[in-house]
Amino acid sequence: MKKLSISPLTRAAFAPFGEVIMTDGARHYPINQGTTERFHALACADTHSKNGQTILSLFRAQPRQLPLPITIMERHPLGSQAFVPLTQNEEDEYLVVVAPAGEFDENKMQAFLCKGLQGVNYAKGVWHHPLIALHKISDFIVMDRIGHGHNCDEITLDGSWVLA
Amino acid sequence: MKKLSISPLTRAAFAPFGEVIMTDGARHYPINQGTTERFHALACADTHSKNGQTILSLFRAQPRQLPLPITIMERHPLGSQAFVPLTQNEEDEYLVVVAPAGEFDENKMQAFLCKGLQGVNYAKGVWHHPLIALHKISDFIVMDRIGHGHNCDEITLDGSWVLA
């Protein structure tokens, strides 16, 4: 067994894999006659390849238990994919596991603990584990690509890497 | 004073103005080895005009009080704009006021009460009031357009129409 340890999610640590969607440290300014604060452009869709379009979907995820063997990773070669938890509670945590775009290298996997007030936007082609909710059934709004072309690769692992 | 009455938000009633983002009545199917249910394509971004890009931002809205005089309406002629409340509580309500795209007609304004589990995607060019949160400070994830070109028109009203 090879243990994949879990780090806190920060913009700096996640930068090789995409964007962190959170208000902390974001540019913001008042709009709507001062009644609303806009935290601007926390994520940018990269979905235009092959005339793709950008959609919003909702993912309802069952909670997972640790330790969790990593048996599958996936990537979307034609588009970014963003996840934002539908909560205002930072205790609604979830996990992401990523590996750099390009040829998959299990030794370059990294795991991050995301607080409920944090979303992630996987850059096009970045390897990632399917959604890992914790504690309870969790809803996420998802921004990704729809359109022609092959946009999902999966790779299976033997389960010797364990998220713990 | 002219009272603008408030109707429940439904897909049918909102169809002339855009999409309702909610799981009720949406197409859904299992993904991620059965651990996640995908409620698919609840909203589609319409942001490509003049090489626009699609972004996610977070809007933090102060709660408003009723009765609320309608003194401003706006539209985005180059792109759709979607709002999804960051909550899993249907009691986190908010209001939307819309009028059809094209020349603004105050007599065609409609107001809808949105439950916390409902988002809206204003179609390109649809007139709408700035965000109206209720009860408490409320966060929304917003999908809209960034790019060159003039993408916001505002129109002022004399306040004789009141949301109540």
GROMACS .gro file of C-alpha atoms in nm:
model
  328
    1MET     CA    1   0.000   0.000   0.000
    2LYS     CA    2   0.119   0.345  -0.091
    3LYS     CA    3  -0.038   0.621   0.110
    4LEU     CA    4  -0.144   0.935  -0.073
    5SER     CA    5  -0.137   1.208   0.188
    6ILE     CA    6  -0.380   1.498   0.188
    7SER     CA    7  -0.277   1.865   0.182
    8PRO     CA    8  -0.488   2.176   0.240
    9LEU     CA    9  -0.617   2.332  -0.082
   10THR     CA   10  -0.449   2.663  -0.162
   11ARG     CA   11  -0.424   2.860  -0.485
   12ALA     CA   12  -0.048   2.820  -0.492
   13ALA     CA   13  -0.050   2.443  -0.441
   14PHE     CA   14  -0.331   2.388  -0.692
   15ALA     CA   15  -0.198   2.624  -0.960
   16PRO     CA   16  -0.045   2.345  -1.176
   17PHE     CA   17  -0.388   2.181  -1.197
   18GLY     CA   18  -0.631   2.470  -1.234
   19GLU     CA   19  -0.807   2.738  -1.035
   20VAL     CA   20  -0.937   2.753  -0.679
   21ILE     CA   21  -1.280   2.918  -0.660
   22MET     CA   22  -1.297   3.110  -0.334
   23THR     CA   23  -1.345   3.461  -0.207
   24ASP     CA   24  -1.029   3.462   0.008
   25GLY     CA   25  -0.764   3.660  -0.177
   26ALA     CA   26  -0.987   3.727  -0.479
   27ARG     CA   27  -1.035   4.063  -0.651
   28HIS     CA   28  -1.369   4.208  -0.554
   29TYR     CA   29  -1.564   4.529  -0.594
   30PRO     CA   30  -1.913   4.661  -0.526
   31ILE     CA   31  -2.184   4.644  -0.792
   32ASN     CA   32  -2.561   4.689  -0.805
   33GLN     CA   33  -2.566   5.031  -0.636
   34GLY     CA   34  -2.352   4.896  -0.354
   35THR     CA   35  -2.589   4.617  -0.254
   36THR     CA   36  -2.368   4.336  -0.389
   37GLU     CA   37  -1.997   4.258  -0.378
   38ARG     CA   38  -1.861   4.087  -0.690
   39PHE     CA   39  -1.569   3.847  -0.640
   40HIS     CA   40  -1.466   3.854  -0.999
   41ALA     CA   41  -1.360   3.584  -1.244
   42LEU     CA   42  -1.274   3.312  -0.993
   43ALA     CA   43  -1.270   3.058  -1.277
   44CYS     CA   44  -1.265   3.077  -1.654
   45ALA     CA   45  -1.419   2.808  -1.874
   46ASP     CA   46  -1.190   2.661  -2.138
   47THR     CA   47  -1.448   2.479  -2.344
   48HIS     CA   48  -1.444   2.627  -2.695
   49SER     CA   49  -1.237   2.347  -2.854
   50LYS     CA   50  -1.425   2.192  -3.147
   51ASN     CA   51  -1.717   2.431  -3.101
   52GLY     CA   52  -1.788   2.315  -2.748
   53GLN     CA   53  -2.040   2.497  -2.531
   54THR     CA   54  -2.032   2.568  -2.159
   55ILE     CA   55  -2.306   2.424  -1.939
   56LEU     CA   56  -2.403   2.408  -1.575
   57SER     CA   57  -2.507   2.077  -1.425
   58LEU     CA   58  -2.564   1.965  -1.067
   59PHE     CA   59  -2.376   1.666  -0.926
   60ARG     CA   60  -2.525   1.494  -0.620
   61ALA     CA   61  -2.247   1.291  -0.462
   62GLN     CA   62  -2.265   1.011  -0.210
   63PRO     CA   63  -2.015   1.050   0.075
   64ARG     CA   64  -1.705   0.830   0.057
   65GLN     CA   65  -1.510   0.676   0.341
   66LEU     CA   66  -1.137   0.686   0.405
   67PRO     CA   67  -0.912   0.503   0.355
   68LEU     CA   68  -1.012   0.506  -0.015
   69PRO     CA   69  -0.813   0.302  -0.269
   70ILE     CA   70  -0.750   0.501  -0.587
   71THR     CA   71  -0.870   0.275  -0.868
   72ILE     CA   72  -0.965   0.524  -1.137
   73MET     CA   73  -0.854   0.862  -1.269
   74GLU     CA   74  -1.002   1.058  -1.558
   75ARG     CA   75  -0.935   1.362  -1.774
   76HIS     CA   76  -1.129   1.580  -2.016
   77PRO     CA   77  -0.901   1.657  -2.309
   78LEU     CA   78  -1.137   1.911  -2.465
   79GLY     CA   79  -1.246   2.118  -2.169
   80SER     CA   80  -1.204   2.248  -1.819
   81GLN     CA   81  -1.441   2.129  -1.546
   82ALA     CA   82  -1.533   2.333  -1.239
   83PHE     CA   83  -1.696   2.215  -0.915
   84VAL     CA   84  -1.852   2.449  -0.660
   85PRO     CA   85  -2.014   2.303  -0.348
   86LEU     CA   86  -2.365   2.437  -0.286
   87THR     CA   87  -2.306   2.535   0.073
   88GLN     CA   88  -2.208   2.828   0.290
   89ASN     CA   89  -2.052   2.600   0.550
   90GLU     CA   90  -1.678   2.545   0.539
   91GLU     CA   91  -1.719   2.218   0.729
   92ASP     CA   92  -1.879   2.059   0.422
   93GLU     CA   93  -1.545   1.923   0.310
   94TYR     CA   94  -1.454   1.715   0.006
   95LEU     CA   95  -1.140   1.576  -0.147
   96VAL     CA   96  -0.975   1.611  -0.484
   97VAL     CA   97  -0.699   1.394  -0.628
   98VAL     CA   98  -0.515   1.527  -0.931
   99ALA     CA   99  -0.218   1.449  -1.152
  100PRO     CA  100  -0.058   1.669  -1.418
  101ALA     CA  101  -0.191   1.679  -1.775
  102GLY     CA  102  -0.006   1.469  -2.029
  103GLU     CA  103   0.095   1.108  -1.984
  104PHE     CA  104  -0.049   0.985  -1.654
  105ASP     CA  105   0.211   0.936  -1.380
  106GLU     CA  106   0.079   0.785  -1.058
  107ASN     CA  107   0.383   0.908  -0.872
  108LYS     CA  108   0.275   1.265  -0.942
  109MET     CA  109  -0.072   1.233  -0.790
  110GLN     CA  110  -0.159   1.490  -0.525
  111ALA     CA  111  -0.458   1.502  -0.291
  112PHE     CA  112  -0.617   1.814  -0.145
  113LEU     CA  113  -0.873   1.872   0.128
  114CYS     CA  114  -1.124   2.133   0.010
  115LYS     CA  115  -1.336   2.333   0.253
  116GLY     CA  116  -1.703   2.389   0.176
  117LEU     CA  117  -1.635   2.747   0.070
  118GLN     CA  118  -1.382   2.637  -0.193
  119GLY     CA  119  -1.443   2.518  -0.547
  120VAL     CA  120  -1.196   2.389  -0.803
  121ASN     CA  121  -1.169   2.429  -1.178
  122TYR     CA  122  -0.967   2.147  -1.334
  123ALA     CA  123  -0.772   2.274  -1.631
  124LYS     CA  124  -0.826   2.098  -1.964
  125GLY     CA  125  -0.651   1.762  -1.965
  126VAL     CA  126  -0.563   1.751  -1.595
  127TRP     CA  127  -0.610   1.403  -1.449
  128HIS     CA  128  -0.851   1.390  -1.157
  129HIS     CA  129  -1.039   1.140  -0.946
  130PRO     CA  130  -1.419   1.135  -0.969
  131LEU     CA  131  -1.589   1.353  -0.708
  132ILE     CA  132  -1.513   1.255  -0.347
  133ALA     CA  133  -1.773   1.399  -0.109
  134LEU     CA  134  -1.730   1.345   0.264
  135HIS     CA  135  -1.962   1.325   0.566
  136LYS     CA  136  -2.298   1.346   0.378
  137ILE     CA  137  -2.473   1.359   0.042
  138SER     CA  138  -2.337   1.675  -0.119
  139ASP     CA  139  -2.452   1.888  -0.412
  140PHE     CA  140  -2.208   2.063  -0.642
  141ILE     CA  141  -2.273   2.296  -0.931
  142VAL     CA  142  -2.051   2.192  -1.219
  143MET     CA  143  -1.940   2.401  -1.517
  144ASP     CA  144  -1.804   2.195  -1.803
  145ARG     CA  145  -1.813   2.138  -2.176
  146ILE     CA  146  -2.074   1.986  -2.401
  147GLY     CA  147  -2.025   1.921  -2.770
  148HIS     CA  148  -1.879   1.693  -3.030
  149GLY     CA  149  -1.553   1.512  -2.985
  150HIS     CA  150  -1.404   1.266  -2.738
  151ASN     CA  151  -1.384   1.444  -2.403
  152CYS     CA  152  -1.327   1.176  -2.140
  153ASP     CA  153  -1.032   0.943  -2.089
  154GLU     CA  154  -1.022   0.705  -1.796
  155ILE     CA  155  -0.732   0.512  -1.657
  156THR     CA  156  -0.756   0.232  -1.403
  157LEU     CA  157  -0.512   0.176  -1.118
  158ASP     CA  158  -0.451  -0.140  -0.918
  159GLY     CA  159  -0.565   0.015  -0.588
  160SER     CA  160  -0.223   0.006  -0.427
  161TRP     CA  161  -0.240   0.383  -0.383
  162VAL     CA  162  -0.472   0.466  -0.095
  163LEU     CA  163  -0.608   0.805   0.000
  164ALA     CA  164  -0.581   0.827   0.377
  165MET     CA  165  -4.802   5.319  -0.696
  166LYS     CA  166  -4.827   5.016  -0.921
  167LYS     CA  167  -4.780   4.686  -0.744
  168LEU     CA  168  -4.569   4.422  -0.911
  169SER     CA  169  -4.693   4.093  -0.772
  170ILE     CA  170  -4.469   3.794  -0.715
  171SER     CA  171  -4.525   3.450  -0.866
  172PRO     CA  172  -4.357   3.119  -0.784
  173LEU     CA  173  -4.063   3.039  -1.012
  174THR     CA  174  -4.138   2.752  -1.250
  175ARG     CA  175  -3.970   2.644  -1.573
  176ALA     CA  176  -4.285   2.714  -1.771
  177ALA     CA  177  -4.339   3.063  -1.635
  178PHE     CA  178  -3.972   3.159  -1.671
  179ALA     CA  179  -3.922   3.008  -2.017
  180PRO     CA  180  -3.954   3.343  -2.204
  181PHE     CA  181  -3.667   3.481  -1.996
  182GLY     CA  182  -3.422   3.193  -1.966
  183GLU     CA  183  -3.361   2.871  -1.779
  184VAL     CA  184  -3.442   2.758  -1.426
  185ILE     CA  185  -3.152   2.569  -1.268
  186MET     CA  186  -3.299   2.301  -1.043
  187THR     CA  187  -3.303   1.926  -1.003
  188ASP     CA  188  -3.683   1.896  -1.001
  189GLY     CA  189  -3.791   1.771  -1.341
  190ALA     CA  190  -3.437   1.763  -1.480
  191ARG     CA  191  -3.280   1.480  -1.677
  192HIS     CA  192  -3.037   1.289  -1.456
  193TYR     CA  193  -2.829   0.976  -1.462
  194PRO     CA  194  -2.563   0.805  -1.253
  195ILE     CA  195  -2.193   0.868  -1.318
  196ASN     CA  196  -1.867   0.800  -1.136
  197GLN     CA  197  -1.928   0.428  -1.085
  198GLY     CA  198  -2.269   0.503  -0.938
  199THR     CA  199  -2.145   0.731  -0.660
  200THR     CA  200  -2.279   1.051  -0.817
  201GLU     CA  201  -2.602   1.152  -0.989
  202ARG     CA  202  -2.562   1.405  -1.270
  203PHE     CA  203  -2.852   1.645  -1.328
  204HIS     CA  204  -2.743   1.736  -1.675
  205ALA     CA  205  -2.720   2.066  -1.861
  206LEU     CA  206  -2.948   2.271  -1.638
  207ALA     CA  207  -2.818   2.587  -1.805
  208CYS     CA  208  -2.618   2.666  -2.116
  209ALA     CA  209  -2.390   2.968  -2.141
  210ASP     CA  210  -2.452   3.193  -2.443
  211THR     CA  211  -2.137   3.403  -2.422
  212HIS     CA  212  -1.940   3.349  -2.742
  213SER     CA  213  -2.050   3.674  -2.911
  214LYS     CA  214  -1.746   3.882  -3.010
  215ASN     CA  215  -1.508   3.617  -2.874
  216GLY     CA  216  -1.647   3.635  -2.522
  217GLN     CA  217  -1.537   3.387  -2.257
  218THR     CA  218  -1.740   3.226  -1.981
  219ILE     CA  219  -1.640   3.290  -1.621
  220LEU     CA  220  -1.756   3.206  -1.271
  221SER     CA  221  -1.774   3.479  -1.011
  222LEU     CA  222  -1.926   3.495  -0.664
  223PHE     CA  223  -2.183   3.762  -0.579
  224ARG     CA  224  -2.236   3.840  -0.209
  225ALA     CA  225  -2.569   4.017  -0.181
  226GLN     CA  226  -2.711   4.224   0.102
  227PRO     CA  227  -3.070   4.134   0.186
  228ARG     CA  228  -3.338   4.373   0.061
  229GLN     CA  229  -3.666   4.467   0.222
  230LEU     CA  230  -4.012   4.467   0.070
  231PRO     CA  231  -4.186   4.674  -0.049
  232LEU     CA  232  -3.904   4.756  -0.291
  233PRO     CA  233  -3.949   5.031  -0.552
  234ILE     CA  234  -3.815   4.924  -0.890
  235THR     CA  235  -3.581   5.204  -0.995
  236ILE     CA  236  -3.337   5.023  -1.223
  237MET     CA  237  -3.334   4.739  -1.474
  238GLU     CA  238  -3.040   4.610  -1.675
  239ARG     CA  239  -2.958   4.377  -1.961
  240HIS     CA  240  -2.649   4.211  -2.106
  241PRO     CA  241  -2.677   4.228  -2.484
  242LEU     CA  242  -2.375   4.002  -2.545
  243GLY     CA  243  -2.429   3.720  -2.300
  244SER     CA  244  -2.643   3.511  -2.073
  245GLN     CA  245  -2.598   3.539  -1.696
  246ALA     CA  246  -2.673   3.259  -1.450
  247PHE     CA  247  -2.719   3.280  -1.072
  248VAL     CA  248  -2.707   2.978  -0.841
  249PRO     CA  249  -2.750   3.029  -0.466
  250LEU     CA  250  -2.479   2.860  -0.260
  251THR     CA  251  -2.714   2.679  -0.029
  252GLN     CA  252  -2.890   2.350   0.022
  253ASN     CA  253  -3.180   2.517   0.203
  254GLU     CA  254  -3.492   2.600   0.006
  255GLU     CA  255  -3.585   2.866   0.262
  256ASP     CA  256  -3.296   3.083   0.141
  257GLU     CA  257  -3.526   3.269  -0.096
  258TYR     CA  258  -3.455   3.552  -0.336
  259LEU     CA  259  -3.647   3.747  -0.596
  260VAL     CA  260  -3.601   3.811  -0.964
  261VAL     CA  261  -3.770   4.075  -1.175
  262VAL     CA  262  -3.752   4.037  -1.551
  263ALA     CA  263  -3.888   4.190  -1.870
  264PRO     CA  264  -3.862   4.056  -2.224
  265ALA     CA  265  -3.558   4.126  -2.442
  266GLY     CA  266  -3.592   4.405  -2.694
  267GLU     CA  267  -3.728   4.750  -2.620
  268PHE     CA  268  -3.794   4.775  -2.248
  269ASP     CA  269  -4.162   4.773  -2.156
  270GLU     CA  270  -4.236   4.828  -1.787
  271ASN     CA  271  -4.583   4.685  -1.833
  272LYS     CA  272  -4.426   4.350  -1.920
  273MET     CA  273  -4.221   4.317  -1.604
  274GLN     CA  274  -4.272   3.996  -1.406
  275ALA     CA  275  -4.147   3.904  -1.060
  276PHE     CA  276  -4.068   3.554  -0.933
  277LEU     CA  277  -3.995   3.411  -0.591
  278CYS     CA  278  -3.701   3.171  -0.614
  279LYS     CA  279  -3.640   2.902  -0.356
  280GLY     CA  280  -3.287   2.839  -0.234
  281LEU     CA  281  -3.261   2.525  -0.446
  282GLN     CA  282  -3.340   2.717  -0.766
  283GLY     CA  283  -3.108   2.916  -0.988
  284VAL     CA  284  -3.185   3.121  -1.296
  285ASN     CA  285  -3.003   3.180  -1.623
  286TYR     CA  286  -3.111   3.506  -1.786
  287ALA     CA  287  -3.104   3.472  -2.162
  288LYS     CA  288  -2.893   3.719  -2.356
  289GLY     CA  289  -3.063   4.059  -2.368
  290VAL     CA  290  -3.337   3.982  -2.114
  291TRP     CA  291  -3.402   4.279  -1.885
  292HIS     CA  292  -3.358   4.201  -1.517
  293HIS     CA  293  -3.333   4.376  -1.183
  294PRO     CA  294  -3.002   4.357  -0.996
  295LEU     CA  295  -2.983   4.069  -0.748
  296ILE     CA  296  -3.250   4.078  -0.474
  297ALA     CA  297  -3.150   3.861  -0.180
  298LEU     CA  298  -3.390   3.823   0.112
  299HIS     CA  299  -3.358   3.750   0.484
  300LYS     CA  300  -2.973   3.751   0.509
  301ILE     CA  301  -2.646   3.810   0.329
  302SER     CA  302  -2.649   3.556   0.048
  303ASP     CA  303  -2.380   3.415  -0.179
  304PHE     CA  304  -2.448   3.320  -0.539
  305ILE     CA  305  -2.220   3.163  -0.795
  306VAL     CA  306  -2.259   3.352  -1.121
  307MET     CA  307  -2.176   3.232  -1.471
  308ASP     CA  308  -2.151   3.513  -1.723
  309ARG     CA  309  -1.946   3.661  -2.006
  310ILE     CA  310  -1.617   3.845  -2.007
  311GLY     CA  311  -1.465   4.003  -2.315
  312HIS     CA  312  -1.463   4.300  -2.545
  313GLY     CA  313  -1.775   4.487  -2.640
  314HIS     CA  314  -2.051   4.674  -2.460
  315ASN     CA  315  -2.235   4.420  -2.246
  316CYS     CA  316  -2.445   4.618  -1.998
  317ASP     CA  317  -2.737   4.852  -2.057
  318GLU     CA  318  -2.922   5.009  -1.767
  319ILE     CA  319  -3.255   5.182  -1.764
  320THR     CA  320  -3.392   5.388  -1.477
  321LEU     CA  321  -3.754   5.389  -1.366
  322ASP     CA  322  -3.936   5.648  -1.158
  323GLY     CA  323  -4.006   5.408  -0.871
  324SER     CA  324  -4.382   5.402  -0.923
  325TRP     CA  325  -4.363   5.025  -0.973
  326VAL     CA  326  -4.316   4.856  -0.637
  327LEU     CA  327  -4.228   4.494  -0.570
  328ALA     CA  328  -4.454   4.382  -0.290
   0.00000   0.00000   0.00000
